[in-house]
């Protein structure tokens, strides 16, 4: 990337008597004017001299050196940039580049002062700089302003006056909460004449739950959060509980260093909480390929690479991913160092092919607060019933049956098969079929049990719910070569859990066989019991990812006893006592079914169920009911894909040219040498890496973080290339301010809200955004900050502002994603899979955009139209464009038309009876200010025109028939006219910018 001359001029500071600094003054000149030829590509261009490396820039070649410290006259660099001959002058004339006299003098002064070289500025730990002296100390509201004003003083510029109170409140409300102030809030603020009025407003906004939602949106962009997997099929996943964790973390002002550690390695913290495990979903938000034809090992590598690229961009502001195939071209990172970092993230039990529907392991159940409350209530009830039963422990212990008793668990028993045959025994001559039993899929719990006496143990199906072929779809328990086989299969060869017992059964012997499955979509969730004892198994395949039933359809195969898998797999022998449970039985319960449980356990259970006094039997039944209720509640818990360590660390290798199947030199875990080493005593795992990230000695994390927050408020970071703090990134416009903010952030205990408050309380932030022609010419991007920020609002804020102004916004923090309005049939036209867009109704239509269902391959069209990140990959810098489609969106989208109608209804109901009052109220709702006299005239004229246009009642009603919200109770013609006026206001440039 070449740095534009206009941007470069912002960094060139008159030196006066101050020493020239390489990073600040010299490196930008070399990067912009010299590195194209004399930089990383020099060798490939056949150029012997490199100016991006000190040892080569100062090396003597043929009796000359480009840079001779202390001697500009002897330095070939100075000779060539000042050469009279165009043939010898650098940069070459044909390049179109030329050094200014000021740049030449900067180079000459630097060499004369000794040509001191520096490590790239961002790799040097920040030190808190002294606060500079300024020309107008009375303007300064906090230390931020001293750095801004000092730069303006050097440039001969003055700051702008403070913005109007209405403007300030709208600006800070949108910035801190993503929503505009309501008229009542504006009135209270305008009426508060105290010196602390603005600070009180800031504190109120920071304390609002809306604050966490606003902050979370940008974090979701960085974390590439979405509700689908991406790639060709792009099926649904469930990660919204991680999103809820992010919102909550910002709202409770979790220190940023802990926020980082939880997301990188929360699962490795001592006694990790559920929230800390959920937090690690950050590094599982990447895309996941579910296609049949992929090589899983290849995509397993791609996922790890994505984690590195995301982690390095978000927390370090580096393009570390560029070192995947070779040493980094511009920054001091080797390919080996890339794979040393790779090793930290390559140690989770993850399959390269993701689940086609739902979440891919490893994952955790993540109940919501409401579900946790229900769970606590059930656990309390279970404890009460157990206490009631324990009160009779002595009587239970004394009871002895007259004869042997038999007991088996009854709760969640789906079916007990009464089989054909002389004494209720399946004789192997025909199958038993039941279409309603065991309708389980791959994410559900179940237990299957039967007592068998096989005549032939070489083959035979015991029970199954599977397509009746040798390699069918479904699940079943079989005998093969004497071993018990369990199949949970979508595609036998590529998409299945298949396992077998290590030990064989003998022909003619009687055995109880039981299988439990916990719905975790992995072989580790299957247990096989032979005669009540857990049997060791060998896993044959563990790649199940696709359910039996497709979305919206049923799996129609029946449950079979003694069959499943074709004619060759018909069971030969006896099967009795077939039991199907819709839960996972414990080993003790399995033993009871097999008649091998300890007598004390069986007697106790039998006594409680059939013999005990009535109140004890009632307590026993209630206990079973509560335990079953608990199990059923647990199945409703959303899950989150998380990070989890393999028990034995994987060996990482340098992958030659980055290819998954070309491992080279083995590498151990480590961090780039140009950065500080891992903290003393830190473990060599993700937790150690996380602690290295947040260590105060790390020069990047605090800088990168405060820079991104600055970008939120001013439109561009102090370092504009938010994603790249390396040598090809842009230099800071205010380097001392960046370092002051970074060191202050660390010193505050990584207090995010305190940082936000400092920024929005600064005089720099509170300036009017009105720009003079001189300022526009001198500083078109407002990098010097001689005026307040003014730029187009983010996509989600534009939509949320419209809903809030209309009084439609349904405010509820957290919860599953929702599907608001979008063009009908869009998914059907563009998607290849069987997901269909089922639009929400009621309040879910009006949730904040943060909660909109995000499909990667077809992102919400309104969001994309207004430049939202598509969430395919990490994005830390917002882009902004202006296109005609945006205007069409605002004028014609159902969301905005419905919002305009509701703004109009509010103006008619709350704005008084006269046109001026209603016009004024409309602009207060939409723009957060009163209407000017010219605006009153224009809007009154528009109203008159539209009253005439909608003279036909039917025409007015047709226009108003937008969206689900009701508009009854207001005259159609008048409401339609006011809706048009409100729509005009919502289409103003001021409505889609901060002011």
PDB file of C-alpha atoms in Angstrom, residues 64-331:
ATOM      1  CA  UNK A  64      29.606   3.875  -1.422  1.00  0.00           C
ATOM      2  CA  UNK A  65      26.816   3.640   1.124  1.00  0.00           C
ATOM      3  CA  UNK A  66      23.260   4.882   0.696  1.00  0.00           C
ATOM      4  CA  UNK A  67      23.314   6.223   4.245  1.00  0.00           C
ATOM      5  CA  UNK A  68      26.481   7.319   6.042  1.00  0.00           C
ATOM      6  CA  UNK A  69      25.487   8.283   9.592  1.00  0.00           C
ATOM      7  CA  UNK A  70      26.552  11.849  10.381  1.00  0.00           C
ATOM      8  CA  UNK A  71      27.606  12.634   6.801  1.00  0.00           C
ATOM      9  CA  UNK A  72      24.798  13.613   4.402  1.00  0.00           C
ATOM     10  CA  UNK A  73      27.300  14.680   1.729  1.00  0.00           C
ATOM     11  CA  UNK A  74      28.808  11.192   1.617  1.00  0.00           C
ATOM     12  CA  UNK A  75      25.413   9.488   1.585  1.00  0.00           C
ATOM     13  CA  UNK A  76      24.461   8.212  -1.842  1.00  0.00           C
ATOM     14  CA  UNK A  77      20.785   8.624  -0.886  1.00  0.00           C
ATOM     15  CA  UNK A  78      21.157  12.405  -0.597  1.00  0.00           C
ATOM     16  CA  UNK A  79      23.262  12.605  -3.769  1.00  0.00           C
ATOM     17  CA  UNK A  80      20.637  10.771  -5.774  1.00  0.00           C
ATOM     18  CA  UNK A  81      17.544  12.614  -4.494  1.00  0.00           C
ATOM     19  CA  UNK A  82      19.259  15.954  -5.177  1.00  0.00           C
ATOM     20  CA  UNK A  83      20.956  15.039  -8.485  1.00  0.00           C
ATOM     21  CA  UNK A  84      20.688  17.652 -11.229  1.00  0.00           C
ATOM     22  CA  UNK A  85      20.569  14.986 -13.912  1.00  0.00           C
ATOM     23  CA  UNK A  86      17.098  13.530 -14.419  1.00  0.00           C
ATOM     24  CA  UNK A  87      18.750  10.246 -15.371  1.00  0.00           C
ATOM     25  CA  UNK A  88      20.352   9.970 -11.913  1.00  0.00           C
ATOM     26  CA  UNK A  89      17.736  11.606  -9.732  1.00  0.00           C
ATOM     27  CA  UNK A  90      15.588   9.449  -7.489  1.00  0.00           C
ATOM     28  CA  UNK A  91      12.741   8.647  -7.579  1.00  0.00           C
ATOM     29  CA  UNK A  92      13.021   8.154 -11.352  1.00  0.00           C
ATOM     30  CA  UNK A  93      11.239  10.770 -13.426  1.00  0.00           C
ATOM     31  CA  UNK A  94       9.140   8.121 -15.161  1.00  0.00           C
ATOM     32  CA  UNK A  95       7.598   7.120 -11.823  1.00  0.00           C
ATOM     33  CA  UNK A  96       5.824  10.456 -11.541  1.00  0.00           C
ATOM     34  CA  UNK A  97       7.024  10.752  -7.946  1.00  0.00           C
ATOM     35  CA  UNK A  98       9.314  13.417  -6.603  1.00  0.00           C
ATOM     36  CA  UNK A  99      10.499  14.401  -3.148  1.00  0.00           C
ATOM     37  CA  UNK A 100       9.602  17.851  -1.931  1.00  0.00           C
ATOM     38  CA  UNK A 101      12.335  20.134  -0.671  1.00  0.00           C
ATOM     39  CA  UNK A 102      10.949  19.703   2.825  1.00  0.00           C
ATOM     40  CA  UNK A 103      11.261  15.922   2.549  1.00  0.00           C
ATOM     41  CA  UNK A 104      14.825  16.168   1.285  1.00  0.00           C
ATOM     42  CA  UNK A 105      15.771  18.441   4.165  1.00  0.00           C
ATOM     43  CA  UNK A 106      14.179  15.988   6.604  1.00  0.00           C
ATOM     44  CA  UNK A 107      16.342  13.168   5.217  1.00  0.00           C
ATOM     45  CA  UNK A 108      19.445  15.372   5.265  1.00  0.00           C
ATOM     46  CA  UNK A 109      18.818  16.440   8.887  1.00  0.00           C
ATOM     47  CA  UNK A 110      18.227  12.865   9.987  1.00  0.00           C
ATOM     48  CA  UNK A 111      21.485  11.627   8.486  1.00  0.00           C
ATOM     49  CA  UNK A 112      23.383  14.598   9.926  1.00  0.00           C
ATOM     50  CA  UNK A 113      22.017  13.739  13.391  1.00  0.00           C
ATOM     51  CA  UNK A 114      23.393  10.184  13.108  1.00  0.00           C
ATOM     52  CA  UNK A 115      20.693   8.378  11.104  1.00  0.00           C
ATOM     53  CA  UNK A 116      19.313   6.666  14.193  1.00  0.00           C
ATOM     54  CA  UNK A 117      17.092   3.771  13.123  1.00  0.00           C
ATOM     55  CA  UNK A 118      14.063   2.580  15.053  1.00  0.00           C
ATOM     56  CA  UNK A 119      12.032  -0.555  15.233  1.00  0.00           C
ATOM     57  CA  UNK A 120       8.650   0.059  13.620  1.00  0.00           C
ATOM     58  CA  UNK A 121       6.747   2.389  15.945  1.00  0.00           C
ATOM     59  CA  UNK A 122       3.912  -0.036  16.756  1.00  0.00           C
ATOM     60  CA  UNK A 123       6.357  -2.674  18.024  1.00  0.00           C
ATOM     61  CA  UNK A 124       7.780  -0.276  20.622  1.00  0.00           C
ATOM     62  CA  UNK A 125       5.808  -0.407  23.908  1.00  0.00           C
ATOM     63  CA  UNK A 126       3.930   2.873  24.440  1.00  0.00           C
ATOM     64  CA  UNK A 127       5.129   5.221  27.155  1.00  0.00           C
ATOM     65  CA  UNK A 128       2.773   7.845  28.497  1.00  0.00           C
ATOM     66  CA  UNK A 129       3.874  11.146  26.928  1.00  0.00           C
ATOM     67  CA  UNK A 130       3.754  14.463  28.815  1.00  0.00           C
ATOM     68  CA  UNK A 131       0.762  16.665  28.143  1.00  0.00           C
ATOM     69  CA  UNK A 132       1.779  19.326  25.608  1.00  0.00           C
ATOM     70  CA  UNK A 133       1.489  23.065  26.145  1.00  0.00           C
ATOM     71  CA  UNK A 134      -1.272  24.655  24.092  1.00  0.00           C
ATOM     72  CA  UNK A 135      -2.335  28.118  22.984  1.00  0.00           C
ATOM     73  CA  UNK A 136      -5.856  27.983  24.449  1.00  0.00           C
ATOM     74  CA  UNK A 137      -5.863  26.025  27.723  1.00  0.00           C
ATOM     75  CA  UNK A 138      -9.382  27.282  28.458  1.00  0.00           C
ATOM     76  CA  UNK A 139     -10.666  25.166  25.531  1.00  0.00           C
ATOM     77  CA  UNK A 140      -9.279  21.967  27.024  1.00  0.00           C
ATOM     78  CA  UNK A 141     -11.856  19.703  28.704  1.00  0.00           C
ATOM     79  CA  UNK A 142      -9.547  16.744  29.360  1.00  0.00           C
ATOM     80  CA  UNK A 143      -6.055  15.543  28.327  1.00  0.00           C
ATOM     81  CA  UNK A 144      -7.264  14.377  24.914  1.00  0.00           C
ATOM     82  CA  UNK A 145      -7.800  17.988  23.927  1.00  0.00           C
ATOM     83  CA  UNK A 146      -4.222  19.005  24.686  1.00  0.00           C
ATOM     84  CA  UNK A 147      -2.907  16.626  22.036  1.00  0.00           C
ATOM     85  CA  UNK A 148      -5.538  17.676  19.497  1.00  0.00           C
ATOM     86  CA  UNK A 149      -4.987  21.380  20.120  1.00  0.00           C
ATOM     87  CA  UNK A 150      -1.193  21.061  20.094  1.00  0.00           C
ATOM     88  CA  UNK A 151      -1.416  19.613  16.587  1.00  0.00           C
ATOM     89  CA  UNK A 152      -3.831  22.335  15.473  1.00  0.00           C
ATOM     90  CA  UNK A 153      -1.436  24.944  16.880  1.00  0.00           C
ATOM     91  CA  UNK A 154       1.375  23.505  14.772  1.00  0.00           C
ATOM     92  CA  UNK A 155      -0.842  23.596  11.694  1.00  0.00           C
ATOM     93  CA  UNK A 156      -1.996  27.149  12.366  1.00  0.00           C
ATOM     94  CA  UNK A 157      -5.598  26.077  12.824  1.00  0.00           C
ATOM     95  CA  UNK A 158      -8.134  26.715  15.557  1.00  0.00           C
ATOM     96  CA  UNK A 159     -10.812  24.365  16.907  1.00  0.00           C
ATOM     97  CA  UNK A 160     -14.477  24.922  16.145  1.00  0.00           C
ATOM     98  CA  UNK A 161     -17.096  26.151  18.591  1.00  0.00           C
ATOM     99  CA  UNK A 162     -19.094  23.647  20.597  1.00  0.00           C
ATOM    100  CA  UNK A 163     -22.065  22.115  18.786  1.00  0.00           C
ATOM    101  CA  UNK A 164     -25.617  23.058  19.741  1.00  0.00           C
ATOM    102  CA  UNK A 165     -27.125  21.122  22.644  1.00  0.00           C
ATOM    103  CA  UNK A 166     -29.618  19.351  20.376  1.00  0.00           C
ATOM    104  CA  UNK A 167     -26.808  18.258  18.091  1.00  0.00           C
ATOM    105  CA  UNK A 168     -24.671  17.079  20.992  1.00  0.00           C
ATOM    106  CA  UNK A 169     -27.404  14.956  22.515  1.00  0.00           C
ATOM    107  CA  UNK A 170     -28.259  13.280  19.212  1.00  0.00           C
ATOM    108  CA  UNK A 171     -24.581  12.699  18.439  1.00  0.00           C
ATOM    109  CA  UNK A 172     -23.694  11.137  21.772  1.00  0.00           C
ATOM    110  CA  UNK A 173     -26.946   9.146  21.972  1.00  0.00           C
ATOM    111  CA  UNK A 174     -26.307   7.560  18.581  1.00  0.00           C
ATOM    112  CA  UNK A 175     -22.660   6.925  19.422  1.00  0.00           C
ATOM    113  CA  UNK A 176     -23.191   5.354  22.832  1.00  0.00           C
ATOM    114  CA  UNK A 177     -26.500   3.555  22.325  1.00  0.00           C
ATOM    115  CA  UNK A 178     -27.094   3.426  18.577  1.00  0.00           C
ATOM    116  CA  UNK A 179     -30.497   5.070  19.096  1.00  0.00           C
ATOM    117  CA  UNK A 180     -31.655   8.709  18.874  1.00  0.00           C
ATOM    118  CA  UNK A 181     -32.964  10.667  21.859  1.00  0.00           C
ATOM    119  CA  UNK A 182     -36.714  10.727  22.292  1.00  0.00           C
ATOM    120  CA  UNK A 183     -38.468  14.143  22.474  1.00  0.00           C
ATOM    121  CA  UNK A 184     -38.900  13.879  26.258  1.00  0.00           C
ATOM    122  CA  UNK A 185     -35.169  13.189  26.709  1.00  0.00           C
ATOM    123  CA  UNK A 186     -34.318  16.161  24.509  1.00  0.00           C
ATOM    124  CA  UNK A 187     -36.652  18.441  26.458  1.00  0.00           C
ATOM    125  CA  UNK A 188     -35.100  17.406  29.786  1.00  0.00           C
ATOM    126  CA  UNK A 189     -31.609  17.974  28.435  1.00  0.00           C
ATOM    127  CA  UNK A 190     -32.441  21.402  27.018  1.00  0.00           C
ATOM    128  CA  UNK A 191     -34.084  22.388  30.290  1.00  0.00           C
ATOM    129  CA  UNK A 192     -31.031  21.374  32.337  1.00  0.00           C
ATOM    130  CA  UNK A 193     -28.863  24.517  32.500  1.00  0.00           C
ATOM    131  CA  UNK A 194     -26.388  23.091  35.029  1.00  0.00           C
ATOM    132  CA  UNK A 195     -22.680  22.826  34.104  1.00  0.00           C
ATOM    133  CA  UNK A 196     -22.925  19.046  34.441  1.00  0.00           C
ATOM    134  CA  UNK A 197     -25.926  18.582  32.146  1.00  0.00           C
ATOM    135  CA  UNK A 198     -23.938  16.955  29.324  1.00  0.00           C
ATOM    136  CA  UNK A 199     -21.990  14.707  31.682  1.00  0.00           C
ATOM    137  CA  UNK A 200     -25.226  13.565  33.299  1.00  0.00           C
ATOM    138  CA  UNK A 201     -26.540  12.629  29.855  1.00  0.00           C
ATOM    139  CA  UNK A 202     -23.342  10.701  29.077  1.00  0.00           C
ATOM    140  CA  UNK A 203     -23.556   8.793  32.361  1.00  0.00           C
ATOM    141  CA  UNK A 204     -27.196   7.937  31.684  1.00  0.00           C
ATOM    142  CA  UNK A 205     -26.368   6.602  28.239  1.00  0.00           C
ATOM    143  CA  UNK A 206     -23.417   4.558  29.482  1.00  0.00           C
ATOM    144  CA  UNK A 207     -25.669   2.980  32.122  1.00  0.00           C
ATOM    145  CA  UNK A 208     -28.355   2.051  29.575  1.00  0.00           C
ATOM    146  CA  UNK A 209     -28.630  -1.594  28.432  1.00  0.00           C
ATOM    147  CA  UNK A 210     -28.717  -0.123  24.923  1.00  0.00           C
ATOM    148  CA  UNK A 211     -25.016   0.712  25.353  1.00  0.00           C
ATOM    149  CA  UNK A 212     -23.961  -2.950  25.349  1.00  0.00           C
ATOM    150  CA  UNK A 213     -26.039  -3.598  22.240  1.00  0.00           C
ATOM    151  CA  UNK A 214     -24.383  -0.691  20.424  1.00  0.00           C
ATOM    152  CA  UNK A 215     -20.870  -1.800  21.353  1.00  0.00           C
ATOM    153  CA  UNK A 216     -21.601  -5.419  20.494  1.00  0.00           C
ATOM    154  CA  UNK A 217     -22.434  -4.716  16.837  1.00  0.00           C
ATOM    155  CA  UNK A 218     -18.903  -3.702  15.937  1.00  0.00           C
ATOM    156  CA  UNK A 219     -17.525  -6.622  17.908  1.00  0.00           C
ATOM    157  CA  UNK A 220     -19.734  -9.005  15.908  1.00  0.00           C
ATOM    158  CA  UNK A 221     -18.248  -7.601  12.697  1.00  0.00           C
ATOM    159  CA  UNK A 222     -14.751  -8.199  14.031  1.00  0.00           C
ATOM    160  CA  UNK A 223     -15.641 -11.685  15.259  1.00  0.00           C
ATOM    161  CA  UNK A 224     -17.370 -12.569  11.921  1.00  0.00           C
ATOM    162  CA  UNK A 225     -20.525 -13.588  13.794  1.00  0.00           C
ATOM    163  CA  UNK A 226     -23.373 -15.038  11.735  1.00  0.00           C
ATOM    164  CA  UNK A 227     -26.331 -17.395  12.085  1.00  0.00           C
ATOM    165  CA  UNK A 228     -25.215 -19.697   9.270  1.00  0.00           C
ATOM    166  CA  UNK A 229     -22.092 -21.641   8.327  1.00  0.00           C
ATOM    167  CA  UNK A 230     -21.291 -19.986   5.020  1.00  0.00           C
ATOM    168  CA  UNK A 231     -19.876 -21.687   1.942  1.00  0.00           C
ATOM    169  CA  UNK A 232     -22.169 -23.327  -0.601  1.00  0.00           C
ATOM    170  CA  UNK A 233     -24.849 -24.878   1.598  1.00  0.00           C
ATOM    171  CA  UNK A 234     -24.781 -22.145   4.262  1.00  0.00           C
ATOM    172  CA  UNK A 235     -26.968 -24.001   6.737  1.00  0.00           C
ATOM    173  CA  UNK A 236     -28.104 -22.598  10.067  1.00  0.00           C
ATOM    174  CA  UNK A 237     -26.017 -22.624  13.228  1.00  0.00           C
ATOM    175  CA  UNK A 238     -26.895 -21.358  16.730  1.00  0.00           C
ATOM    176  CA  UNK A 239     -24.412 -18.931  18.304  1.00  0.00           C
ATOM    177  CA  UNK A 240     -26.667 -16.225  19.702  1.00  0.00           C
ATOM    178  CA  UNK A 241     -25.815 -17.084  23.296  1.00  0.00           C
ATOM    179  CA  UNK A 242     -22.254 -15.962  22.536  1.00  0.00           C
ATOM    180  CA  UNK A 243     -23.709 -12.717  21.170  1.00  0.00           C
ATOM    181  CA  UNK A 244     -25.664 -12.316  24.420  1.00  0.00           C
ATOM    182  CA  UNK A 245     -22.445 -12.811  26.367  1.00  0.00           C
ATOM    183  CA  UNK A 246     -20.795  -9.980  24.411  1.00  0.00           C
ATOM    184  CA  UNK A 247     -23.695  -7.601  25.091  1.00  0.00           C
ATOM    185  CA  UNK A 248     -23.674  -8.463  28.772  1.00  0.00           C
ATOM    186  CA  UNK A 249     -19.906  -8.074  28.989  1.00  0.00           C
ATOM    187  CA  UNK A 250     -20.041  -4.526  27.639  1.00  0.00           C
ATOM    188  CA  UNK A 251     -23.013  -3.620  29.823  1.00  0.00           C
ATOM    189  CA  UNK A 252     -21.358  -4.798  33.028  1.00  0.00           C
ATOM    190  CA  UNK A 253     -18.146  -3.098  31.924  1.00  0.00           C
ATOM    191  CA  UNK A 254     -16.004  -6.199  32.165  1.00  0.00           C
ATOM    192  CA  UNK A 255     -12.344  -5.097  32.139  1.00  0.00           C
ATOM    193  CA  UNK A 256     -11.112  -5.420  28.587  1.00  0.00           C
ATOM    194  CA  UNK A 257      -8.167  -7.659  29.467  1.00  0.00           C
ATOM    195  CA  UNK A 258     -10.581 -10.189  31.002  1.00  0.00           C
ATOM    196  CA  UNK A 259     -12.894  -9.761  28.020  1.00  0.00           C
ATOM    197  CA  UNK A 260      -9.988 -10.810  25.804  1.00  0.00           C
ATOM    198  CA  UNK A 261      -8.772 -13.700  27.961  1.00  0.00           C
ATOM    199  CA  UNK A 262     -12.275 -15.139  28.253  1.00  0.00           C
ATOM    200  CA  UNK A 263     -12.704 -15.185  24.484  1.00  0.00           C
ATOM    201  CA  UNK A 264      -9.308 -16.612  23.667  1.00  0.00           C
ATOM    202  CA  UNK A 265      -9.028 -19.149  26.492  1.00  0.00           C
ATOM    203  CA  UNK A 266     -11.966 -18.973  28.903  1.00  0.00           C
ATOM    204  CA  UNK A 267     -12.269 -22.762  28.849  1.00  0.00           C
ATOM    205  CA  UNK A 268      -8.721 -23.104  30.226  1.00  0.00           C
ATOM    206  CA  UNK A 269      -9.218 -20.829  33.211  1.00  0.00           C
ATOM    207  CA  UNK A 270      -9.263 -22.594  36.597  1.00  0.00           C
ATOM    208  CA  UNK A 271     -12.821 -23.671  37.452  1.00  0.00           C
ATOM    209  CA  UNK A 272     -14.067 -22.105  34.215  1.00  0.00           C
ATOM    210  CA  UNK A 273     -17.658 -20.886  34.439  1.00  0.00           C
ATOM    211  CA  UNK A 274     -20.300 -21.486  31.796  1.00  0.00           C
ATOM    212  CA  UNK A 275     -19.950 -17.839  30.697  1.00  0.00           C
ATOM    213  CA  UNK A 276     -16.198 -18.208  30.260  1.00  0.00           C
ATOM    214  CA  UNK A 277     -16.723 -21.286  28.104  1.00  0.00           C
ATOM    215  CA  UNK A 278     -19.398 -19.517  26.064  1.00  0.00           C
ATOM    216  CA  UNK A 279     -16.983 -16.626  25.521  1.00  0.00           C
ATOM    217  CA  UNK A 280     -14.616 -18.877  23.549  1.00  0.00           C
ATOM    218  CA  UNK A 281     -17.236 -18.997  20.804  1.00  0.00           C
ATOM    219  CA  UNK A 282     -15.281 -15.999  19.479  1.00  0.00           C
ATOM    220  CA  UNK A 283     -12.899 -18.403  17.777  1.00  0.00           C
ATOM    221  CA  UNK A 284     -15.662 -20.727  16.545  1.00  0.00           C
ATOM    222  CA  UNK A 285     -17.552 -18.014  14.664  1.00  0.00           C
ATOM    223  CA  UNK A 286     -15.641 -18.753  11.474  1.00  0.00           C
ATOM    224  CA  UNK A 287     -17.331 -20.287   8.447  1.00  0.00           C
ATOM    225  CA  UNK A 288     -17.754 -24.069   8.349  1.00  0.00           C
ATOM    226  CA  UNK A 289     -17.960 -26.132   5.185  1.00  0.00           C
ATOM    227  CA  UNK A 290     -20.609 -28.883   5.156  1.00  0.00           C
ATOM    228  CA  UNK A 291     -20.225 -30.074   1.581  1.00  0.00           C
ATOM    229  CA  UNK A 292     -19.861 -33.786   0.852  1.00  0.00           C
ATOM    230  CA  UNK A 293     -16.958 -33.516  -1.544  1.00  0.00           C
ATOM    231  CA  UNK A 294     -14.495 -31.610   0.630  1.00  0.00           C
ATOM    232  CA  UNK A 295     -11.339 -32.933   2.269  1.00  0.00           C
ATOM    233  CA  UNK A 296     -12.019 -32.391   5.985  1.00  0.00           C
ATOM    234  CA  UNK A 297      -8.317 -32.109   6.812  1.00  0.00           C
ATOM    235  CA  UNK A 298      -7.990 -29.206   4.396  1.00  0.00           C
ATOM    236  CA  UNK A 299     -10.793 -27.232   5.991  1.00  0.00           C
ATOM    237  CA  UNK A 300      -9.593 -28.021   9.496  1.00  0.00           C
ATOM    238  CA  UNK A 301      -6.457 -26.092   8.522  1.00  0.00           C
ATOM    239  CA  UNK A 302      -8.527 -23.271   6.994  1.00  0.00           C
ATOM    240  CA  UNK A 303     -10.406 -22.817  10.256  1.00  0.00           C
ATOM    241  CA  UNK A 304      -7.184 -22.498  12.236  1.00  0.00           C
ATOM    242  CA  UNK A 305      -5.808 -20.000   9.718  1.00  0.00           C
ATOM    243  CA  UNK A 306      -9.016 -17.997  10.053  1.00  0.00           C
ATOM    244  CA  UNK A 307      -8.560 -17.919  13.827  1.00  0.00           C
ATOM    245  CA  UNK A 308      -5.045 -16.574  13.451  1.00  0.00           C
ATOM    246  CA  UNK A 309      -6.050 -13.939  10.916  1.00  0.00           C
ATOM    247  CA  UNK A 310      -8.966 -12.829  13.091  1.00  0.00           C
ATOM    248  CA  UNK A 311      -7.013 -12.845  16.354  1.00  0.00           C
ATOM    249  CA  UNK A 312      -4.083 -10.945  14.842  1.00  0.00           C
ATOM    250  CA  UNK A 313      -6.344  -8.330  13.218  1.00  0.00           C
ATOM    251  CA  UNK A 314      -8.640  -7.817  16.209  1.00  0.00           C
ATOM    252  CA  UNK A 315      -6.133  -7.850  19.061  1.00  0.00           C
ATOM    253  CA  UNK A 316      -2.836  -6.949  17.393  1.00  0.00           C
ATOM    254  CA  UNK A 317      -3.795  -4.967  14.309  1.00  0.00           C
ATOM    255  CA  UNK A 318      -1.479  -7.157  12.226  1.00  0.00           C
ATOM    256  CA  UNK A 319      -1.713  -9.080   8.965  1.00  0.00           C
ATOM    257  CA  UNK A 320      -0.070 -12.193  10.368  1.00  0.00           C
ATOM    258  CA  UNK A 321      -1.960 -14.369   7.889  1.00  0.00           C
ATOM    259  CA  UNK A 322       0.344 -13.059   5.144  1.00  0.00           C
ATOM    260  CA  UNK A 323       3.059 -15.327   6.563  1.00  0.00           C
ATOM    261  CA  UNK A 324       1.105 -18.520   5.951  1.00  0.00           C
ATOM    262  CA  UNK A 325       2.932 -19.480   2.752  1.00  0.00           C
ATOM    263  CA  UNK A 326       6.238 -17.598   3.144  1.00  0.00           C
ATOM    264  CA  UNK A 327       7.883 -15.015   5.334  1.00  0.00           C
ATOM    265  CA  UNK A 328       5.842 -11.812   5.567  1.00  0.00           C
ATOM    266  CA  UNK A 329       6.723  -9.511   2.719  1.00  0.00           C
ATOM    267  CA  UNK A 330       6.664  -6.293   4.715  1.00  0.00           C
ATOM    268  CA  UNK A 331       6.518  -7.019   8.437  1.00  0.00           C
TER     269      UNK A 331
END
